[in-house]
Amino acid sequence: MLDNIQNIQNFKREKSVYNLNQQTFYDFSAFDLIKDKKSLLVCDNAFDCFGIEIPCKTVKFNSFTPNPKYEDILTGVKLLNETNCDCIVAVGGGSSIDTAKAIKYFSGIDNADNDSNSSIDNVNDDLPIMAIPTTSGTGSEATHFAAIYKNGEKYSLADERLLPEYVVLQADMLKTLPLYQKKCTMLDALCQAIESWWSRGATKESIQYSREAVKLILNNMEGYLNNEEFGNKKMLLASNLAGKAINITTTTAPHAMSYKLTTLYGLSHGHAVALCLPKVWKKMKNFSDIASTLGYQNYKEAVAFLEELLQKLEIFPPENVTEEELEILTNSVNAERLSNNPVLFDKETIKNLYKEILEV
Ligand SMILES: [Fe+2]
């Protein structure tokens, strides 16, 4: 099944996926929309802390890992089909929302145990997803992508039908998030907004989302890190806007370079991306419009600001990196994922960038 995904993605990407056919709510009145339905509740173990009451029949699914595996998805599909759920409510960070999307993606498979070449065009159009993010980072609630893993390898699903139909942005959800997670998810949102902005695929619309997201992040960083309600509210909105931006453009080199840093050193996704972005920007130069939105005259000042921010937030690179690890990292970067980057990097440049990032 997964071997076919690349082809299917290309086919789907030709169609317009950029019109956000989505309703956003800022409270749980959204639940009225699903009160007559039976929902598959896709959530992680933190769900019970939130005290959310979903006013319809609910079947809970939490058997998935932070980087959801294909096998977990098939278990979810089986549960969805056996219990006749007709909507999915995803509560959590990117993993919960991506799991919900992937369950929808594969929900047309007749036999979930059968890893066959069934047609992916069976994606159920009549299975709405309500996404309730509990972190302000991935913006997954605003994209038509999902990442899942098979045999340790990352697969990206892309299909317009994966864009959640309903989104609930509730600032309360961020209150219990540990500080390190708050920092990393905020940095992920900031990097997504910046990468989308300089992406080759940027449009007038995506740049508007990016600009707004960057402003909101800068202006509300302090309140958000102090766990103030207003700051949390604005950061949730910023991450949603950054999600809308990458829904149009996808991400660029810092994201492409970050994935192996996460798997090799166990760094949080936002931590790994944020280590890469300033060095990539320094290499590419330019983008004074992004620098000026950050409050600086040129890229040099903006990069210095980002590097200082990482120091202040205590986001450091891993230590004692070996030559062998440098090779693994350099070879891990998927050329296709880099194609969106405004400047093309060859292998040697990528290796040198990793040396700078990892201070080798
Ligand atoms: Fe990201």
XYZ file of C-alpha atoms and ligand atoms in Angstrom:
361
model
C 0.000 0.000 0.000
C 2.580 2.553 1.073
C 4.710 1.919 -1.988
C 1.952 3.522 -4.032
C 1.673 6.650 -1.949
C 4.203 8.783 -3.808
C 2.319 8.314 -7.082
C -1.000 9.025 -5.499
C 0.362 12.173 -3.907
C 1.516 13.486 -7.266
C -1.866 12.804 -8.766
C -3.675 14.564 -5.940
C -1.355 17.543 -5.864
C -2.387 18.481 -9.373
C -5.806 19.299 -8.055
C -6.446 22.450 -6.097
C -5.951 21.845 -2.409
C -5.465 25.438 -1.482
C -8.977 26.569 -0.752
C -9.432 26.033 2.905
C -12.816 24.447 3.144
C -12.774 24.496 6.890
C -14.733 25.991 9.768
C -12.838 27.313 12.777
C -14.360 27.672 16.252
C -12.959 29.226 19.409
C -15.083 27.224 21.833
C -16.776 23.847 22.075
C -20.011 25.013 20.433
C -18.517 23.120 17.487
C -19.677 19.926 19.193
C -23.262 20.775 18.140
C -22.218 19.784 14.633
C -21.501 16.203 15.631
C -24.083 15.585 18.348
C -25.979 13.089 16.187
C -22.861 11.249 15.129
C -20.727 8.491 16.558
C -17.140 9.636 16.855
C -13.825 7.885 16.893
C -11.911 9.896 19.489
C -8.224 9.896 18.518
C -6.231 11.201 21.459
C -3.136 10.609 23.543
C -2.968 9.859 27.249
C -3.112 13.537 28.178
C -6.757 13.645 27.067
C -8.177 12.928 30.535
C -6.519 16.082 31.956
C -8.624 18.339 29.760
C -12.045 17.360 31.097
C -13.583 17.556 27.617
C -17.074 16.086 27.355
C -17.971 15.086 23.826
C -21.787 15.086 23.562
C -22.148 12.077 21.279
C -21.374 8.364 21.297
C -17.611 8.027 21.361
C -15.126 5.224 20.787
C -11.671 6.057 22.111
C -8.509 5.208 20.167
C -5.181 5.960 21.808
C -3.052 2.987 20.704
C -0.493 4.917 18.727
C 3.018 6.231 19.314
C 4.219 9.857 19.080
C 5.448 9.167 15.538
C 2.421 7.105 14.457
C 3.203 3.802 12.767
C 1.379 2.382 9.771
C 0.379 -0.638 11.870
C -1.232 1.685 14.470
C -3.176 3.364 11.692
C -4.535 0.028 10.470
C -5.633 -0.794 14.037
C -7.468 2.530 14.119
C -9.107 1.857 10.746
C -10.302 -1.527 11.992
C -11.812 0.025 15.121
C -13.466 2.786 13.079
C -15.050 0.268 10.715
C -16.076 -2.272 13.373
C -17.773 0.357 15.513
C -19.398 2.189 12.581
C -18.100 5.603 13.616
C -19.107 8.321 11.194
C -16.779 11.105 12.307
C -13.351 11.488 13.887
C -12.488 13.853 16.733
C -8.726 14.351 17.115
C -7.528 15.891 20.377
C -3.774 16.377 20.827
C -0.616 17.516 19.113
C 0.495 16.753 15.579
C 0.661 12.996 16.195
C -3.007 12.690 17.219
C -4.197 14.869 14.357
C -1.960 13.098 11.819
C -3.193 9.724 13.117
C -6.798 10.846 12.615
C -6.007 11.971 9.065
C -4.195 8.741 8.244
C -7.110 6.678 9.600
C -9.407 8.595 7.283
C -6.955 8.144 4.410
C -6.903 4.359 4.780
C -10.495 3.972 5.965
C -11.687 2.651 2.611
C -9.572 -0.488 2.868
C -11.895 -3.524 2.994
C -9.617 -5.532 5.205
C -7.328 -3.447 7.382
C -5.082 -6.455 8.067
C -4.391 -6.823 4.412
C -1.380 -4.754 3.412
C -2.330 -4.935 -0.223
C -2.439 -2.539 -3.130
C -6.029 -1.473 -2.560
C -6.977 1.759 -4.212
C -6.450 4.819 -2.058
C -9.230 6.550 -3.950
C -11.567 4.871 -1.478
C -10.925 7.736 0.981
C -14.240 8.321 2.659
C -15.571 11.762 1.732
C -18.257 11.443 4.345
C -16.063 11.126 7.418
C -15.549 14.603 8.858
C -12.591 15.269 11.129
C -12.816 17.718 14.016
C -9.306 18.716 15.126
C -8.691 20.143 18.591
C -4.968 20.996 18.875
C -3.420 20.905 22.349
C -0.087 22.360 21.249
C 0.689 25.510 19.309
C 3.204 24.174 16.857
C 2.591 21.785 14.015
C -0.489 23.517 12.622
C -1.535 20.040 11.474
C -5.169 21.036 11.981
C -4.754 23.440 9.042
C -2.997 21.165 6.544
C -3.907 18.359 4.169
C -0.747 16.397 5.036
C -0.028 13.637 7.517
C 3.245 11.934 8.416
C 3.340 8.271 9.378
C 6.161 5.761 9.764
C 6.699 2.271 8.407
C 9.799 0.297 9.401
C 11.247 3.524 10.821
C 10.862 5.370 7.534
C 8.771 8.499 7.188
C 5.905 8.570 4.702
C 4.043 11.743 3.882
C 0.416 11.503 2.925
C -1.073 14.390 0.984
C -4.695 14.574 -0.033
C -7.156 17.446 -0.027
C -9.674 15.271 1.825
C -7.324 15.125 4.826
C -7.864 18.785 5.687
C -9.989 18.648 8.877
C -13.484 19.989 8.286
C -13.745 21.557 11.747
C -11.098 23.106 13.983
C -11.481 24.137 17.610
C -8.842 26.573 18.874
C -9.165 26.591 22.657
C -6.371 28.356 24.560
C -7.086 26.299 27.729
C -5.627 23.279 25.962
C -2.105 24.739 26.205
C -2.149 25.335 29.956
C -0.772 21.955 31.006
C 1.890 21.716 28.318
C 5.406 21.395 29.825
C 7.666 24.415 29.197
C 10.131 22.562 26.949
C 7.243 21.406 24.735
C 5.876 24.943 24.669
C 9.239 26.285 23.503
C 9.708 23.609 20.857
C 6.211 23.847 19.399
C 6.443 27.649 19.249
C 9.781 27.373 17.404
C 8.247 24.865 14.992
C 5.466 27.346 14.204
C 7.986 30.177 13.748
C 10.168 28.081 11.428
C 7.155 26.887 9.453
C 6.021 30.474 8.933
C 9.507 31.598 7.812
C 10.156 28.569 5.582
C 6.792 28.906 3.916
C 7.519 32.574 3.287
C 10.779 31.936 1.430
C 9.541 28.721 -0.201
C 9.527 28.533 -4.007
C 5.838 27.699 -3.740
C 4.914 30.844 -1.785
C 1.842 32.763 -2.950
C 0.355 36.095 -1.963
C -2.056 34.254 0.312
C 0.576 32.039 1.961
C 2.845 35.046 2.595
C -0.014 36.850 4.329
C -0.453 33.860 6.655
C 3.297 33.718 7.293
C 3.606 37.423 8.016
C 0.692 37.364 10.432
C 2.021 34.241 12.166
C 5.519 35.723 12.610
C 4.081 38.932 14.099
C 1.818 37.039 16.481
C 4.655 34.792 17.659
C 7.019 37.687 18.348
C 4.415 39.809 20.088
C 3.066 37.044 22.305
C 6.117 34.933 23.077
C 6.505 36.191 26.613
C 2.877 35.840 27.658
C 2.729 32.399 26.090
C 5.894 31.173 27.812
C 4.511 32.562 31.099
C 1.377 30.522 30.414
C -0.918 33.538 30.313
C -4.282 32.972 28.672
C -3.951 35.813 26.179
C -0.494 34.648 25.086
C -1.695 31.052 24.715
C -4.661 32.184 22.641
C -2.540 34.215 20.256
C 0.128 31.506 19.935
C -2.529 28.926 19.058
C -3.749 31.279 16.356
C -0.171 31.883 15.133
C 0.497 28.176 14.808
C -2.794 27.743 12.938
C -1.790 30.494 10.492
C 1.675 28.990 10.006
C -0.131 25.685 9.293
C -2.274 27.415 6.669
C 0.894 28.811 5.091
C 2.618 25.425 4.786
C -0.636 23.874 3.599
C -0.009 25.921 0.455
C 3.778 25.758 0.181
C 5.083 22.822 2.283
C 8.346 23.350 4.186
C 11.961 23.743 2.998
C 15.580 22.900 3.909
C 15.487 23.382 7.717
C 12.641 20.858 7.980
C 14.295 18.482 5.497
C 17.513 18.612 7.535
C 15.767 18.251 10.890
C 14.206 14.800 10.598
C 17.399 12.797 11.097
C 18.455 15.081 13.979
C 15.233 14.045 15.687
C 15.638 10.311 15.109
C 19.399 10.235 15.768
C 19.492 12.353 18.935
C 15.892 12.192 20.148
C 15.422 15.944 19.810
C 11.908 17.319 19.740
C 10.810 18.242 16.201
C 10.690 22.009 16.859
C 14.064 21.847 18.632
C 15.706 20.162 15.617
C 14.163 22.511 13.036
C 15.080 25.622 15.044
C 18.745 24.551 15.217
C 18.836 24.323 11.409
C 16.972 27.444 10.329
C 19.421 30.242 11.300
C 22.359 28.457 9.607
C 20.339 27.810 6.461
C 19.233 31.449 6.346
C 22.821 32.645 6.833
C 23.871 30.498 3.870
C 21.052 31.745 1.634
C 21.240 35.427 2.696
C 18.511 37.878 1.543
C 14.799 37.843 2.478
C 14.861 41.332 3.956
C 11.040 41.384 4.098
C 11.123 38.491 6.572
C 13.926 40.192 8.511
C 11.948 43.435 8.710
C 8.852 41.638 10.035
C 11.107 40.187 12.717
C 12.097 43.803 13.454
C 15.532 43.853 11.757
C 17.096 45.595 8.784
C 18.730 42.626 7.106
C 19.221 38.872 7.262
C 22.413 39.121 9.324
C 20.618 40.891 12.161
C 17.636 38.563 11.911
C 19.859 35.466 12.049
C 21.701 36.896 15.061
C 18.343 37.468 16.759
C 17.257 33.872 16.099
C 20.558 32.520 17.417
C 20.229 34.604 20.569
C 16.657 33.436 20.983
C 17.815 29.804 20.957
C 20.414 30.597 23.623
C 17.795 32.342 25.727
C 15.385 29.439 25.388
C 18.220 26.963 26.106
C 17.766 25.152 22.818
C 21.233 23.708 22.232
C 22.703 21.298 19.661
C 23.637 17.746 20.704
C 27.239 17.257 21.839
C 30.081 14.973 20.754
C 28.876 14.473 17.206
C 31.061 12.014 15.292
C 32.246 12.099 11.665
C 30.154 8.985 11.043
C 27.023 10.740 12.314
C 27.768 13.697 10.041
C 27.768 11.318 7.071
C 24.485 9.719 8.170
C 22.892 13.151 8.535
C 24.173 14.398 5.175
C 22.902 11.309 3.371
C 19.534 11.507 5.109
C 18.400 14.685 3.380
C 15.897 13.871 0.704
C 16.636 15.879 -2.456
C 12.951 16.006 -3.326
C 12.188 17.636 0.009
C 14.798 20.286 -0.743
C 13.337 21.164 -4.114
C 11.141 23.790 -2.519
C 14.116 25.612 -1.045
C 14.893 28.953 -2.707
C 18.577 28.018 -3.022
C 19.655 24.565 -4.144
C 22.192 22.899 -1.857
C 24.604 20.199 -2.961
C 25.838 17.451 -0.640
C 28.968 19.295 0.393
C 26.982 22.380 1.362
C 24.599 20.261 3.410
C 27.508 18.622 5.220
C 29.043 22.013 5.959
C 25.702 23.285 7.212
C 25.438 20.302 9.575
C 28.962 21.063 10.821
C 27.885 24.601 11.655
C 24.592 23.494 13.207
C 26.299 20.871 15.353
C 29.314 23.052 16.085
C 31.733 20.344 14.892
Fe 7.292 21.363 11.599
